[in-house]
Coordinates of C-alpha atoms in Angstrom, one line a residue:
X1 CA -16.0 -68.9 -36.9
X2 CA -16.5 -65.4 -38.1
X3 CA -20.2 -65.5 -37.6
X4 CA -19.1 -66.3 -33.6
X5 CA -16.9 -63.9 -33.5
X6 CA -19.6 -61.1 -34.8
X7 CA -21.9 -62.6 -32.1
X8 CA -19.9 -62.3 -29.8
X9 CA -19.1 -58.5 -30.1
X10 CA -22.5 -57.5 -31.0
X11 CA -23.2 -59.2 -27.1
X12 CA -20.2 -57.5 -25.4
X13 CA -21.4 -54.0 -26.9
X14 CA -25.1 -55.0 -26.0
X15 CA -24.0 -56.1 -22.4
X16 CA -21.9 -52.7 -21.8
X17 CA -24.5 -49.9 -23.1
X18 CA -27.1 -51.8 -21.1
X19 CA -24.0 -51.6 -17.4
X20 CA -23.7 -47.9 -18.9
X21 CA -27.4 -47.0 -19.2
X22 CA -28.3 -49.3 -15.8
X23 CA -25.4 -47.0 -13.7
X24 CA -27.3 -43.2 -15.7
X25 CA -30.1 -44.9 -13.7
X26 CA -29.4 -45.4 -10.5
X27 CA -28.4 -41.8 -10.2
X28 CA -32.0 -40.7 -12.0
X29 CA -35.2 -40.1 -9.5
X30 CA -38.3 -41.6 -11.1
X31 CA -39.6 -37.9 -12.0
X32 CA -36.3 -37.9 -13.9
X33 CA -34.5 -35.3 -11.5
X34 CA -30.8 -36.4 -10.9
X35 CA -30.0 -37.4 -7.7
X36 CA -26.7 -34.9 -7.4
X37 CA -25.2 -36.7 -3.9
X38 CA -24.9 -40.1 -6.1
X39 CA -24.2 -38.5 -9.8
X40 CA -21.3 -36.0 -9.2
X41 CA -18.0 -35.8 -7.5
X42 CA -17.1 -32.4 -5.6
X43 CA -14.4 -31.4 -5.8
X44 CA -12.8 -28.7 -3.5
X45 CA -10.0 -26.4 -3.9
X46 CA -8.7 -23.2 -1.4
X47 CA -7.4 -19.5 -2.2
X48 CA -6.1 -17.3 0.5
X49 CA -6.5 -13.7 0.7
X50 CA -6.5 -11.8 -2.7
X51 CA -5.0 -15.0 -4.4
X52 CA -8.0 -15.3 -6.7
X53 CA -7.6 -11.3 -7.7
X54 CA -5.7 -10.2 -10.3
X55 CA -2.6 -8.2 -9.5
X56 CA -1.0 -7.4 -13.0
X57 CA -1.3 -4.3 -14.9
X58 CA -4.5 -5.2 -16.9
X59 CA -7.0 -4.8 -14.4
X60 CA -10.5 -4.1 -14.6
X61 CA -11.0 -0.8 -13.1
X62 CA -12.6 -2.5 -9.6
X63 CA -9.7 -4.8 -9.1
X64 CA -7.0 -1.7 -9.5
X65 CA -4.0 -2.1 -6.9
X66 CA -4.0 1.2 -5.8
X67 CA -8.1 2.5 -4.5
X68 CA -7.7 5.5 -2.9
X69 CA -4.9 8.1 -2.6
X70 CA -5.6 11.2 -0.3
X71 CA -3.5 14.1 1.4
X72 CA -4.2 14.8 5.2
X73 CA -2.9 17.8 7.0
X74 CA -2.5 16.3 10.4
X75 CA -1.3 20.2 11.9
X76 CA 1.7 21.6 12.6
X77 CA 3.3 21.1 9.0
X78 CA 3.2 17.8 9.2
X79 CA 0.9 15.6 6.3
X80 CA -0.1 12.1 6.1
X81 CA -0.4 10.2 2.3
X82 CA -2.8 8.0 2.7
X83 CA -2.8 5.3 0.0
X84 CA -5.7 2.4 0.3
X85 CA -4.7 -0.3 -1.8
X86 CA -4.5 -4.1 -2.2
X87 CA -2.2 -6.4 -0.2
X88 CA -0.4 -7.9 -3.4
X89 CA 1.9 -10.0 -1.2
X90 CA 2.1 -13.5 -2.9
X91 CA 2.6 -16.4 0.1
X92 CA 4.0 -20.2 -0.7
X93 CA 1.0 -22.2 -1.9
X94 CA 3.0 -24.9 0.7
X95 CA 1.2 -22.9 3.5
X96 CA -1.9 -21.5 1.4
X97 CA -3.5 -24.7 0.2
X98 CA -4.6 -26.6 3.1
X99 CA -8.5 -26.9 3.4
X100 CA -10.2 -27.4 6.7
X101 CA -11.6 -30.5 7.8
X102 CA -14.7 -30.3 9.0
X103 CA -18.4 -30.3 8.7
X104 CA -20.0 -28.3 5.8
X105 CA -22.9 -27.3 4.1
X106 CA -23.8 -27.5 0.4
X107 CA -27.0 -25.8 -1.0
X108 CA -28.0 -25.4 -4.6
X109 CA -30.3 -22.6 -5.9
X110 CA -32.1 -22.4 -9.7
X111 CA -30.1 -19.2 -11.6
X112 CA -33.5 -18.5 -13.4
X113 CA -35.5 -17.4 -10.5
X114 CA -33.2 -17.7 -7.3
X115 CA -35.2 -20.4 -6.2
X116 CA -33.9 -22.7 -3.1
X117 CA -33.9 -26.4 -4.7
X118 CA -32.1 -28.2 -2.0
X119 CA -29.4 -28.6 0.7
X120 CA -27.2 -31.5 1.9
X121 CA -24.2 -31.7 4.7
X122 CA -21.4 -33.3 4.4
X123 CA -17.4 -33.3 5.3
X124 CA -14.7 -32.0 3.5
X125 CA -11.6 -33.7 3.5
X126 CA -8.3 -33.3 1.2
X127 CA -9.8 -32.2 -1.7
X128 CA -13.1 -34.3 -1.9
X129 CA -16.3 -32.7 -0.5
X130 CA -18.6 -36.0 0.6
X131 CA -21.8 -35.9 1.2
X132 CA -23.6 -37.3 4.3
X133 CA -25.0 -40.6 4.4
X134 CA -27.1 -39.6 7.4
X135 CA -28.9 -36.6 5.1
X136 CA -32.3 -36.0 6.0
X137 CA -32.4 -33.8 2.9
X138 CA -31.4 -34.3 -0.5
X139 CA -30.7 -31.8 -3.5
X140 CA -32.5 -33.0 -6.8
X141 CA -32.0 -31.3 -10.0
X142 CA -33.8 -31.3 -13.3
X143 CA -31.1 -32.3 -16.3
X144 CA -30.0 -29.1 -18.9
X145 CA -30.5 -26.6 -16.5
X146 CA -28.1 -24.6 -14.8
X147 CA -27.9 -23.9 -11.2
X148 CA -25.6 -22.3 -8.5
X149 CA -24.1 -24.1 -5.9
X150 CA -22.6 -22.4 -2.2
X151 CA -20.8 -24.8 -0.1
X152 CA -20.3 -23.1 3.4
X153 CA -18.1 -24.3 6.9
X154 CA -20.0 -24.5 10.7
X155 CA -18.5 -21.2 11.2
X156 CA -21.1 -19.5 8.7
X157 CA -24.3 -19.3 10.5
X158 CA -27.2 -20.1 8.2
X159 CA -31.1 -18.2 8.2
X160 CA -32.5 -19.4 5.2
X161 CA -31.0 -17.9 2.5
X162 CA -28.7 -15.7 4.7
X163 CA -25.1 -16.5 6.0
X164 CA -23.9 -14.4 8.9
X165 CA -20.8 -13.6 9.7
X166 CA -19.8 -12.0 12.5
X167 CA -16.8 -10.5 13.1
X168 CA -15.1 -12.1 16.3
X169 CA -12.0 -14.0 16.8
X170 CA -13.2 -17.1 14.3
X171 CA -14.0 -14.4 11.5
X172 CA -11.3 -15.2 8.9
X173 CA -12.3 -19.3 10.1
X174 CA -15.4 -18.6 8.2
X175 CA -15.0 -20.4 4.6
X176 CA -17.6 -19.9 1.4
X177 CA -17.5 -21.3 -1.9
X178 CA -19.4 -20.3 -5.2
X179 CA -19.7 -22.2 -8.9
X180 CA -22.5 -22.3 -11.3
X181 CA -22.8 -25.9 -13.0
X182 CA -25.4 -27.1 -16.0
X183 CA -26.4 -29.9 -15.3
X184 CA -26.2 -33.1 -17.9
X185 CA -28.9 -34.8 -19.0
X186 CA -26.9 -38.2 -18.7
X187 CA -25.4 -37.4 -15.0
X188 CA -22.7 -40.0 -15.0
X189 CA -19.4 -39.4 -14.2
X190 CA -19.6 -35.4 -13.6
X191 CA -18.0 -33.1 -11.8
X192 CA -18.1 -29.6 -9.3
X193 CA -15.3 -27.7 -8.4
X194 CA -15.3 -25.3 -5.9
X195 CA -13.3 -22.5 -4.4
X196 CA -13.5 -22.0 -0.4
X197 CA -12.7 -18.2 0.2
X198 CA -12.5 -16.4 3.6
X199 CA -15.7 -15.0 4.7
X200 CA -13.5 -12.2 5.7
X201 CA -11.5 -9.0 4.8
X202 CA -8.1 -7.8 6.1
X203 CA -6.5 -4.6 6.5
X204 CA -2.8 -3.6 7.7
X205 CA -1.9 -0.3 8.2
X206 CA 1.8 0.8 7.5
X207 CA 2.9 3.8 8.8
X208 CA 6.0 5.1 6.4
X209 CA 8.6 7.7 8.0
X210 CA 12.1 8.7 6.5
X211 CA 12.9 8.9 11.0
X212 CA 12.3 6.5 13.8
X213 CA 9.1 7.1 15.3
X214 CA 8.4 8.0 18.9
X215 CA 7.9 5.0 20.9
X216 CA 4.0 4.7 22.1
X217 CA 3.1 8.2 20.8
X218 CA 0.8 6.9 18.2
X219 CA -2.7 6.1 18.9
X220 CA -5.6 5.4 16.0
X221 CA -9.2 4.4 16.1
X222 CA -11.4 2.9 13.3
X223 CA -15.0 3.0 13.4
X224 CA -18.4 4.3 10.8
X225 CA -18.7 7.8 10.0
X226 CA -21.7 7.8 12.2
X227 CA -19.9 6.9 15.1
X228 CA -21.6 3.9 16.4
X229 CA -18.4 1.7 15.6
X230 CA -17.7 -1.1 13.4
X231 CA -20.3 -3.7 12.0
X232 CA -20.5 -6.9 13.9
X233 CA -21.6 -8.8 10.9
X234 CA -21.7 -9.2 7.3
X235 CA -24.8 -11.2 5.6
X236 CA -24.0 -13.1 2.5
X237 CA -27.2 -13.5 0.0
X238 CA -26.8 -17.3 -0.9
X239 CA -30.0 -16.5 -3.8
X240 CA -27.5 -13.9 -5.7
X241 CA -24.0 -14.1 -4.2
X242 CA -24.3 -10.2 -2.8
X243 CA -23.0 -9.4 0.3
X244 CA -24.0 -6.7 2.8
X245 CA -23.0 -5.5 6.3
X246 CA -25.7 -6.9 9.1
X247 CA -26.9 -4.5 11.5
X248 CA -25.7 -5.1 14.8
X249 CA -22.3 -3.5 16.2
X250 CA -18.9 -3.6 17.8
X251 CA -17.0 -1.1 19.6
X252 CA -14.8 0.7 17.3
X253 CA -11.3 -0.7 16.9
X254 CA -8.8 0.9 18.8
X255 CA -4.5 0.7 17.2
X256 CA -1.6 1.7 18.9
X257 CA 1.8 1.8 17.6
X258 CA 4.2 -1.2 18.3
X259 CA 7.8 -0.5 18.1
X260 CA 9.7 -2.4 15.5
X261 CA 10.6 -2.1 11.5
X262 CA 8.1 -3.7 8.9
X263 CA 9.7 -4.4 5.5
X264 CA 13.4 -2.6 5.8
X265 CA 16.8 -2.9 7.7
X266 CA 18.4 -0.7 10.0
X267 CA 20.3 1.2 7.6
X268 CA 17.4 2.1 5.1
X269 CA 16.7 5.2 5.2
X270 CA 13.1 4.9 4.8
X271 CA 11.6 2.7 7.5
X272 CA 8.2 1.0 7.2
X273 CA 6.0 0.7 10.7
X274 CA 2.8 -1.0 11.3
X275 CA 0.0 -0.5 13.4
X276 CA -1.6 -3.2 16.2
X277 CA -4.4 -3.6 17.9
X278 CA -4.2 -3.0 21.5
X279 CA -1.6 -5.6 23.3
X280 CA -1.7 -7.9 20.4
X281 CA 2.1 -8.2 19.2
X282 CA 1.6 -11.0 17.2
X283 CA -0.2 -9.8 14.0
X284 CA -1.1 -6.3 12.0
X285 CA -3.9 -7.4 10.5
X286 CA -7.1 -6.1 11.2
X287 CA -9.7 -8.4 10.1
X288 CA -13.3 -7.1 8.8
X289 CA -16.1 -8.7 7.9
X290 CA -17.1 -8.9 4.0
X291 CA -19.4 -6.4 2.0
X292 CA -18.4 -3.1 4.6
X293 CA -19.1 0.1 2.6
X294 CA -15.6 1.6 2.8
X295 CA -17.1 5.4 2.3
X296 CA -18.4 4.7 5.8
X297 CA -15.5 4.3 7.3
X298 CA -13.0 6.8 9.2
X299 CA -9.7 6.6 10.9
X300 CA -8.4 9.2 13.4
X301 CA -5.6 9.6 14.7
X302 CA -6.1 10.1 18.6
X303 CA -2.5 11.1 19.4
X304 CA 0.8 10.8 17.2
X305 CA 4.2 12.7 17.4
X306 CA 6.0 12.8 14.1
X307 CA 9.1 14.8 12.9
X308 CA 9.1 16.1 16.5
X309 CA 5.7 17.7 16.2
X310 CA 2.9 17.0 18.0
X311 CA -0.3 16.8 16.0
X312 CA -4.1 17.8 17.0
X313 CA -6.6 15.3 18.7
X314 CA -8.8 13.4 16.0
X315 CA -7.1 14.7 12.9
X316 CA -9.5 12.0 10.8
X317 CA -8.9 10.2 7.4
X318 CA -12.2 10.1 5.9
X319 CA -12.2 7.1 3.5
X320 CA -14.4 8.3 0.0
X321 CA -12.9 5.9 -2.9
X322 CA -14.1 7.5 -6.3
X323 CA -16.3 4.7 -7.0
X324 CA -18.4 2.7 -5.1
X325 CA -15.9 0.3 -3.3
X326 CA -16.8 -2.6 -0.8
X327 CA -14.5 -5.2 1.3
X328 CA -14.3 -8.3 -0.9
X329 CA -14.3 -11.8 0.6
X330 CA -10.9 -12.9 0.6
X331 CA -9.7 -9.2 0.1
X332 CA -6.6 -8.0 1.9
X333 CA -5.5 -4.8 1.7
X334 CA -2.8 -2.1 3.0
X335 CA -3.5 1.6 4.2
X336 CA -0.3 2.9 3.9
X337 CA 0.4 6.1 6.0
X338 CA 3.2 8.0 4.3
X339 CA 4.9 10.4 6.5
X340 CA 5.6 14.0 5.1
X341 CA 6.4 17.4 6.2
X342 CA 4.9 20.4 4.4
X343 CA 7.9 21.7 3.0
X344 CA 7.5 24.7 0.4
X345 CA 8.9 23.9 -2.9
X346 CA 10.2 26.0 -6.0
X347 CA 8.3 25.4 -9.4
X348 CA 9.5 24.9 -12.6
X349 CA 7.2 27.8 -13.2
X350 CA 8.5 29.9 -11.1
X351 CA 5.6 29.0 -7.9
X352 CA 6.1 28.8 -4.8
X353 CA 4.2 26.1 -3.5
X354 CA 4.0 24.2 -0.2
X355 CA 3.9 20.1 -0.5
X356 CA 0.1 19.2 -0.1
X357 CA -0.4 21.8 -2.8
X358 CA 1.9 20.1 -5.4
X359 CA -0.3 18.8 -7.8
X360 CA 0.6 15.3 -8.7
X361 CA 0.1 14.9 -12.8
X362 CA 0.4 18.5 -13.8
X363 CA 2.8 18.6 -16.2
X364 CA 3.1 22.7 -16.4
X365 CA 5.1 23.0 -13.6
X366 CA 6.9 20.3 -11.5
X367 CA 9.2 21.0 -8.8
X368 CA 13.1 21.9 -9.0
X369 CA 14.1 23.1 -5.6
X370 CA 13.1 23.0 -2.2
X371 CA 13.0 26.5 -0.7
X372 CA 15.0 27.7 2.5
X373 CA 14.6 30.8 2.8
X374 CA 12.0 33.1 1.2
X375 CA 13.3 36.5 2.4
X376 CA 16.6 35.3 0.7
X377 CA 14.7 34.2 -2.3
X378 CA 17.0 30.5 -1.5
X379 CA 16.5 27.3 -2.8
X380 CA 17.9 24.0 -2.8
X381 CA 17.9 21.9 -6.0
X382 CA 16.6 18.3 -5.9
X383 CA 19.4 16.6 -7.3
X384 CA 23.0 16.0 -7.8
X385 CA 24.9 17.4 -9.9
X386 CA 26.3 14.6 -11.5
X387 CA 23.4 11.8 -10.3
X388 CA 24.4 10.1 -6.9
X389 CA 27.4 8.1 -7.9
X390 CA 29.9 10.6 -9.2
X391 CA 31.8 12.9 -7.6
X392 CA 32.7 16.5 -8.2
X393 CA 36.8 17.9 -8.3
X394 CA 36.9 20.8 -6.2
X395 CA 39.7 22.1 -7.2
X396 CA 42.4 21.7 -10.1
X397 CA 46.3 20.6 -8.8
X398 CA 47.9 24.3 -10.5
X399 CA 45.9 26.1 -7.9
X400 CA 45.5 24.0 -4.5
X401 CA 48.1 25.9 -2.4
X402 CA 47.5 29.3 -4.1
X403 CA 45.7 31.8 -2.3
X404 CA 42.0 32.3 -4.9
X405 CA 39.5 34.2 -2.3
X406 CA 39.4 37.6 -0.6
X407 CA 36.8 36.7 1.5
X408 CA 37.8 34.2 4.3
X409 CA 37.8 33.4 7.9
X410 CA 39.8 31.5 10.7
X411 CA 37.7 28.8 12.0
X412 CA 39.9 28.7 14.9
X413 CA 39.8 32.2 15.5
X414 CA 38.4 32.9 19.7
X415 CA 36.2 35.9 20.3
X416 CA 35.7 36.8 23.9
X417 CA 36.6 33.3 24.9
X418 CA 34.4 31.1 22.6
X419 CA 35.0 30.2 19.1
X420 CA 33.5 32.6 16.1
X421 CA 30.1 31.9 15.6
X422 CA 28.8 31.2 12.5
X423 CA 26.9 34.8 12.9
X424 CA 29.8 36.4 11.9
X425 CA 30.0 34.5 8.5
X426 CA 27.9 36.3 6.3
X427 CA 29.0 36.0 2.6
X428 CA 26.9 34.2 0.3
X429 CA 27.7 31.5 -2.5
X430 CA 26.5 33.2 -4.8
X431 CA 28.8 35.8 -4.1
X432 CA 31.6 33.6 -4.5
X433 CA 30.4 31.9 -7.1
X434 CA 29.8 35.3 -9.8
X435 CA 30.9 38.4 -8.6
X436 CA 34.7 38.6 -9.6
X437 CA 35.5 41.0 -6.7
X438 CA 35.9 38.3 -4.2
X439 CA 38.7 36.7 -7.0
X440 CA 42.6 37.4 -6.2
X441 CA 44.8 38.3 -8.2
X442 CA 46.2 34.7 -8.7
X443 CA 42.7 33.6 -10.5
X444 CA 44.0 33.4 -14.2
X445 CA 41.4 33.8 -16.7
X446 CA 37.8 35.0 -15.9
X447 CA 37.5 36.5 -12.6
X448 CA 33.7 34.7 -11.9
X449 CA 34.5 31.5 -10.8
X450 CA 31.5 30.2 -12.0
X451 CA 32.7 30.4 -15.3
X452 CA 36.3 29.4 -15.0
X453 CA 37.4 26.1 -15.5
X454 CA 39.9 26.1 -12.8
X455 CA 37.2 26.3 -10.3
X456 CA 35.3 22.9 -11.4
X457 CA 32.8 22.7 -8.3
X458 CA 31.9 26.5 -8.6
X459 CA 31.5 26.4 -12.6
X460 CA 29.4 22.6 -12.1
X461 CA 27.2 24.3 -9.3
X462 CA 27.0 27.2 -12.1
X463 CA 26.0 25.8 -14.6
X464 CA 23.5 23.5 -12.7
X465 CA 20.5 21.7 -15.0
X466 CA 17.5 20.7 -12.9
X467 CA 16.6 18.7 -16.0
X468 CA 13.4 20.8 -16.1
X469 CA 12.7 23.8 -18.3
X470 CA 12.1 26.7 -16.2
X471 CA 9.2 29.0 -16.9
X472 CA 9.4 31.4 -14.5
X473 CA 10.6 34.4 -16.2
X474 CA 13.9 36.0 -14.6
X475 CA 16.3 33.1 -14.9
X476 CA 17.3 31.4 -11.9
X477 CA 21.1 31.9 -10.6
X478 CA 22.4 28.5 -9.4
X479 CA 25.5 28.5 -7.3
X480 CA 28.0 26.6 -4.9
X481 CA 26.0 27.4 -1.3
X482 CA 28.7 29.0 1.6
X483 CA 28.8 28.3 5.0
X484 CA 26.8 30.8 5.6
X485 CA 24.4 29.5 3.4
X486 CA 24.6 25.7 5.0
X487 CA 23.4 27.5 8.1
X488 CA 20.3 28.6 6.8
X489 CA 19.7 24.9 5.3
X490 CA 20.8 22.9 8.3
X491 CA 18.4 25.1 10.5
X492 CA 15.7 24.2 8.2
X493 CA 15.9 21.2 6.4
X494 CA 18.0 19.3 9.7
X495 CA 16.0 21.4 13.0
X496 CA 19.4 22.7 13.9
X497 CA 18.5 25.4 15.8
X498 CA 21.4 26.2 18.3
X499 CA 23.4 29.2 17.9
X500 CA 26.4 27.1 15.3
X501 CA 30.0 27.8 15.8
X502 CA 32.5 26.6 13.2
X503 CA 34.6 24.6 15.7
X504 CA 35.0 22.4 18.2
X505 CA 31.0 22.2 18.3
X506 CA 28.5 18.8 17.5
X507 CA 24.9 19.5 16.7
X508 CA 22.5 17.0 15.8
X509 CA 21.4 17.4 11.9
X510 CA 18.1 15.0 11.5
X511 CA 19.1 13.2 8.3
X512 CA 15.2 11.9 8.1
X513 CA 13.3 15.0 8.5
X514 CA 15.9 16.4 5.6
X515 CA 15.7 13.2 3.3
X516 CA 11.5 14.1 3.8
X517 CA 12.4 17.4 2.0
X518 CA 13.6 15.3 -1.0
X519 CA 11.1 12.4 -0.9
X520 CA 11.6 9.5 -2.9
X521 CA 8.3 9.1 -3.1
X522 CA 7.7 12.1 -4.6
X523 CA 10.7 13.1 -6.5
X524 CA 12.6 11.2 -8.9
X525 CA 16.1 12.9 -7.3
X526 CA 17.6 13.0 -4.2
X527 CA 20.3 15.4 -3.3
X528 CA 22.9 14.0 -0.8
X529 CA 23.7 15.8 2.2
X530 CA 27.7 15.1 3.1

């Protein structure tokens, strides 16, 4: 019995390596290549734009978020941020993953000398790249060594070892995929996964403004610094996996501005815009081919009307990344256009600087208040007093019906008909604030208001701590700003420039050119105007 039994296995084992070794075979070519349509499965996966980069804070320094930040005086005191940098938006792998039936083509090339070994079509469908059973051609590879393998869609058009792309409405249609694979010397059972990307590049531009912007007043072209417009193809090196622009060209792309919000709600105060091609509402993409030098490219603005100014003709953003920087397949990325006015700013070192000459990491001197008025030697701080959710008392209860000032007026007051204008109010804050003369008799205590506590909103305003040490020599005198004062700042920092009276009168204070003065994007604080 047990002498059956041994016989028995010893057959079963005999019968199975001999099925094993007869399936390795059929898959082997007499010259003992392996027949790669027969011997491994393809498997085939899909990543839309930038979902194969890495967005987190350990980047390589090619794959950084932000590329390229530069400062563009567009005229008139008015100055364009523009930020190049990638599209990080994540979307629902629900509407990512889906892979494009169709037709494709499959080549295989030797990664020791670049050498073409083969090429086969076939469908992709699901997930399962098959090959063709109608193949006139076949792809046979020698066992232990390693090869590349590009799998391309019938929107790639193939010349040898060059894929073109052109860019047209099927651009971002155009699907590649790249793996490297050794190949086994017993070929059963293996496996190649690829990773269709979009032959393609996209770009959005985002124009960023603290006010609504004028409807149909902003017009943009892109095109190569030598002005013979875009390129109307990329080539893709199948040999080394290098792409490159082709030579031909396409009219430069020509943007207008469509009229609705991108990114934020009505009552934001920031509002986020983007930039279209030419009667296409639909989408802000503008799609590029891969492998486009971006130091070759430009964008000019052609005609634009921000903060109420108009700007010059073909003020142009010349694109020069500080290292060599090309569209990626599968790359999307944002041009944001951030929206400032050249306002001049005090520094904590006692400068004087306008905006665009703010340096951005210098820690020696930082700014602390946006000046209003050089002659006057005025300023207004960049923050609260008390950080934007706490209020200051103005006055205490033992001295709110009690007559504190000399120096007042009646608003209601007519002169020759009309109501006083503001002209005729010419006392400062600071006035009020430390000299003791313009203190009644009632004050008890210290005369400067600035230093009595029954006067909290003078003494706060007084004692004032931009939370930066200043530098500058002659201390600064902070104080609680007058009406007289407001008029200086609403003329400036809100384009109020009507003669003001103190009654009976509306003017219109632009709350975003003002909250530009402040930027967020600039400035950790924000003083509130109320």
């Amino acid at each position: 019995m047990n002498k059956k039994n041994i016989l028995l296995g010893a057959f079963s084992i005999a019968i199975f390596s001999f099925t094993a070794c007869n399936k390795d075979n059929d898959y082997l070519n007499e010259d003992g290549t392996v027949n790669i349509e027969k011997a491994i499965e393809f498997n085939v996966d899909f990543a839309d734009y930038n979902e194969d980069q890495e967005v987190g804070v350990t980047r390589v320094s090619n794959k950084e978020e932000k590329l390229q930040q530069q400062m563009v005086d567009l005229g008139n005191g008015v100055l364009a941020q523009c930020t190049l940098q990638r599209d990080t938006t994540k979307r629902p792998k629900s509407t990512t993953r889906a892979i494009p039936y169709g037709t494709y083509t499959m080549l295989a090339y030797d990664v020791s000398d670049n050498s073409l070994k083969g090429e086969i079509t076939g469908i992709v469908n699901g997930s399962i790249f098959t090959p063709s059973y109608k193949n006139s051609k076949s792809i046979r590879l020698i066992p232990g060594k390693t090869y590349d393998f590009v799998l391309f869609n019938n929107f790639v058009i193939r010349n040898g070892n060059q894929l073109k792309v052109t860019r047209d409405n099927n651009t971002d249609r155009a699907l590649i995929a790249r793996t490297r694979k050794t190949i086994s010397s017993t070929p059963y059972d293996q496996k190649i996964s690829f990773t269709l990307k979009r032959a393609a590049s996209k770009v959005r531009i985002k124009i960023s403004s603290y006010e609504s912007l004028e409807h149909a007043a902003i017009t943009t072209k892109f095109y190569l610094d030598d002005e013979t417009g875009l390129p109307g193809s990329s080539i893709y090196d199948a040999s080394i996996g290098e792409w490159g622009m082709g030579d031909d060209r396409t009219s430069a792309l020509s943007l207008q501005y469509i009229p609705y919000s991108f990114g934020g709600t009505e009552t934001d105060s920031w509002k986020y815009y983007t930039m279209n091609k030419n009667g296409d509402h639909n989408t802000a993409d503008i799609i590029f081919t891969p492998g486009i030098d971006v130091s070759k490219l430009k964008l000019t603005f052609t005609n634009a009307r921000f903060y109420g100014q108009p700007i010059a003709n073909n003020i142009t953003f010349k694109f020069n990344p500080s290292q060599t920087l090309k569209f990626e397949e599968n790359g999307s990325y944002i041009l944001n256009v951030d929206l400032k006015y050249n306002f001049v700013y005090l520094m904590s070192n006692g400068e004087v600087l306008p905006l665009k000459d703010i340096p951005n990491n210098d820690g020696t001197k930082k700014p602390i208040a946006i000046v209003i008025s050089k002659s006057r030697r005025m300023a207004v701080a960049l923050k609260d007093l008390y950080g934007p959710n706490v209020t200051t008392r103005w006055w205490m209860d033992n001295r709110k019906n009690v007559q504190t000032n000399t120096h007042y007026y009646d608003i209601t007051r007519f002169v020759g008909g009309t109501y006083m204008e503001f002209n005729e109010v010419n006392t400062s804050g600071r006035d009020e604030t430390w000299d003791p003369g313009f203190s009644t008799g009632n004050v008890v205590g210290d005369k400067v208001k600035g230093r009595n506590p029954d006067f909290p909103a003078f003494k706060a305003a007084a004692e004032y701590n931009p939370g930066i040490a200043y530098t500058g020599g002659q201390s600064l005198v902070w104080y609680l700003p007058s009406i007289s004062d407001w008029k200086i700042a609403v003329a400036v920092l809100g384009k109020v420039n009507q003669e003001l009276k103190l009654f009976n009168a509306e003017y219109n204070f632009n709350k975003g050119f003002a909250n530009t003065a402040f930027a967020r994007k600039r400035f950790k604080n924000i003083v509130s105007f109320r």
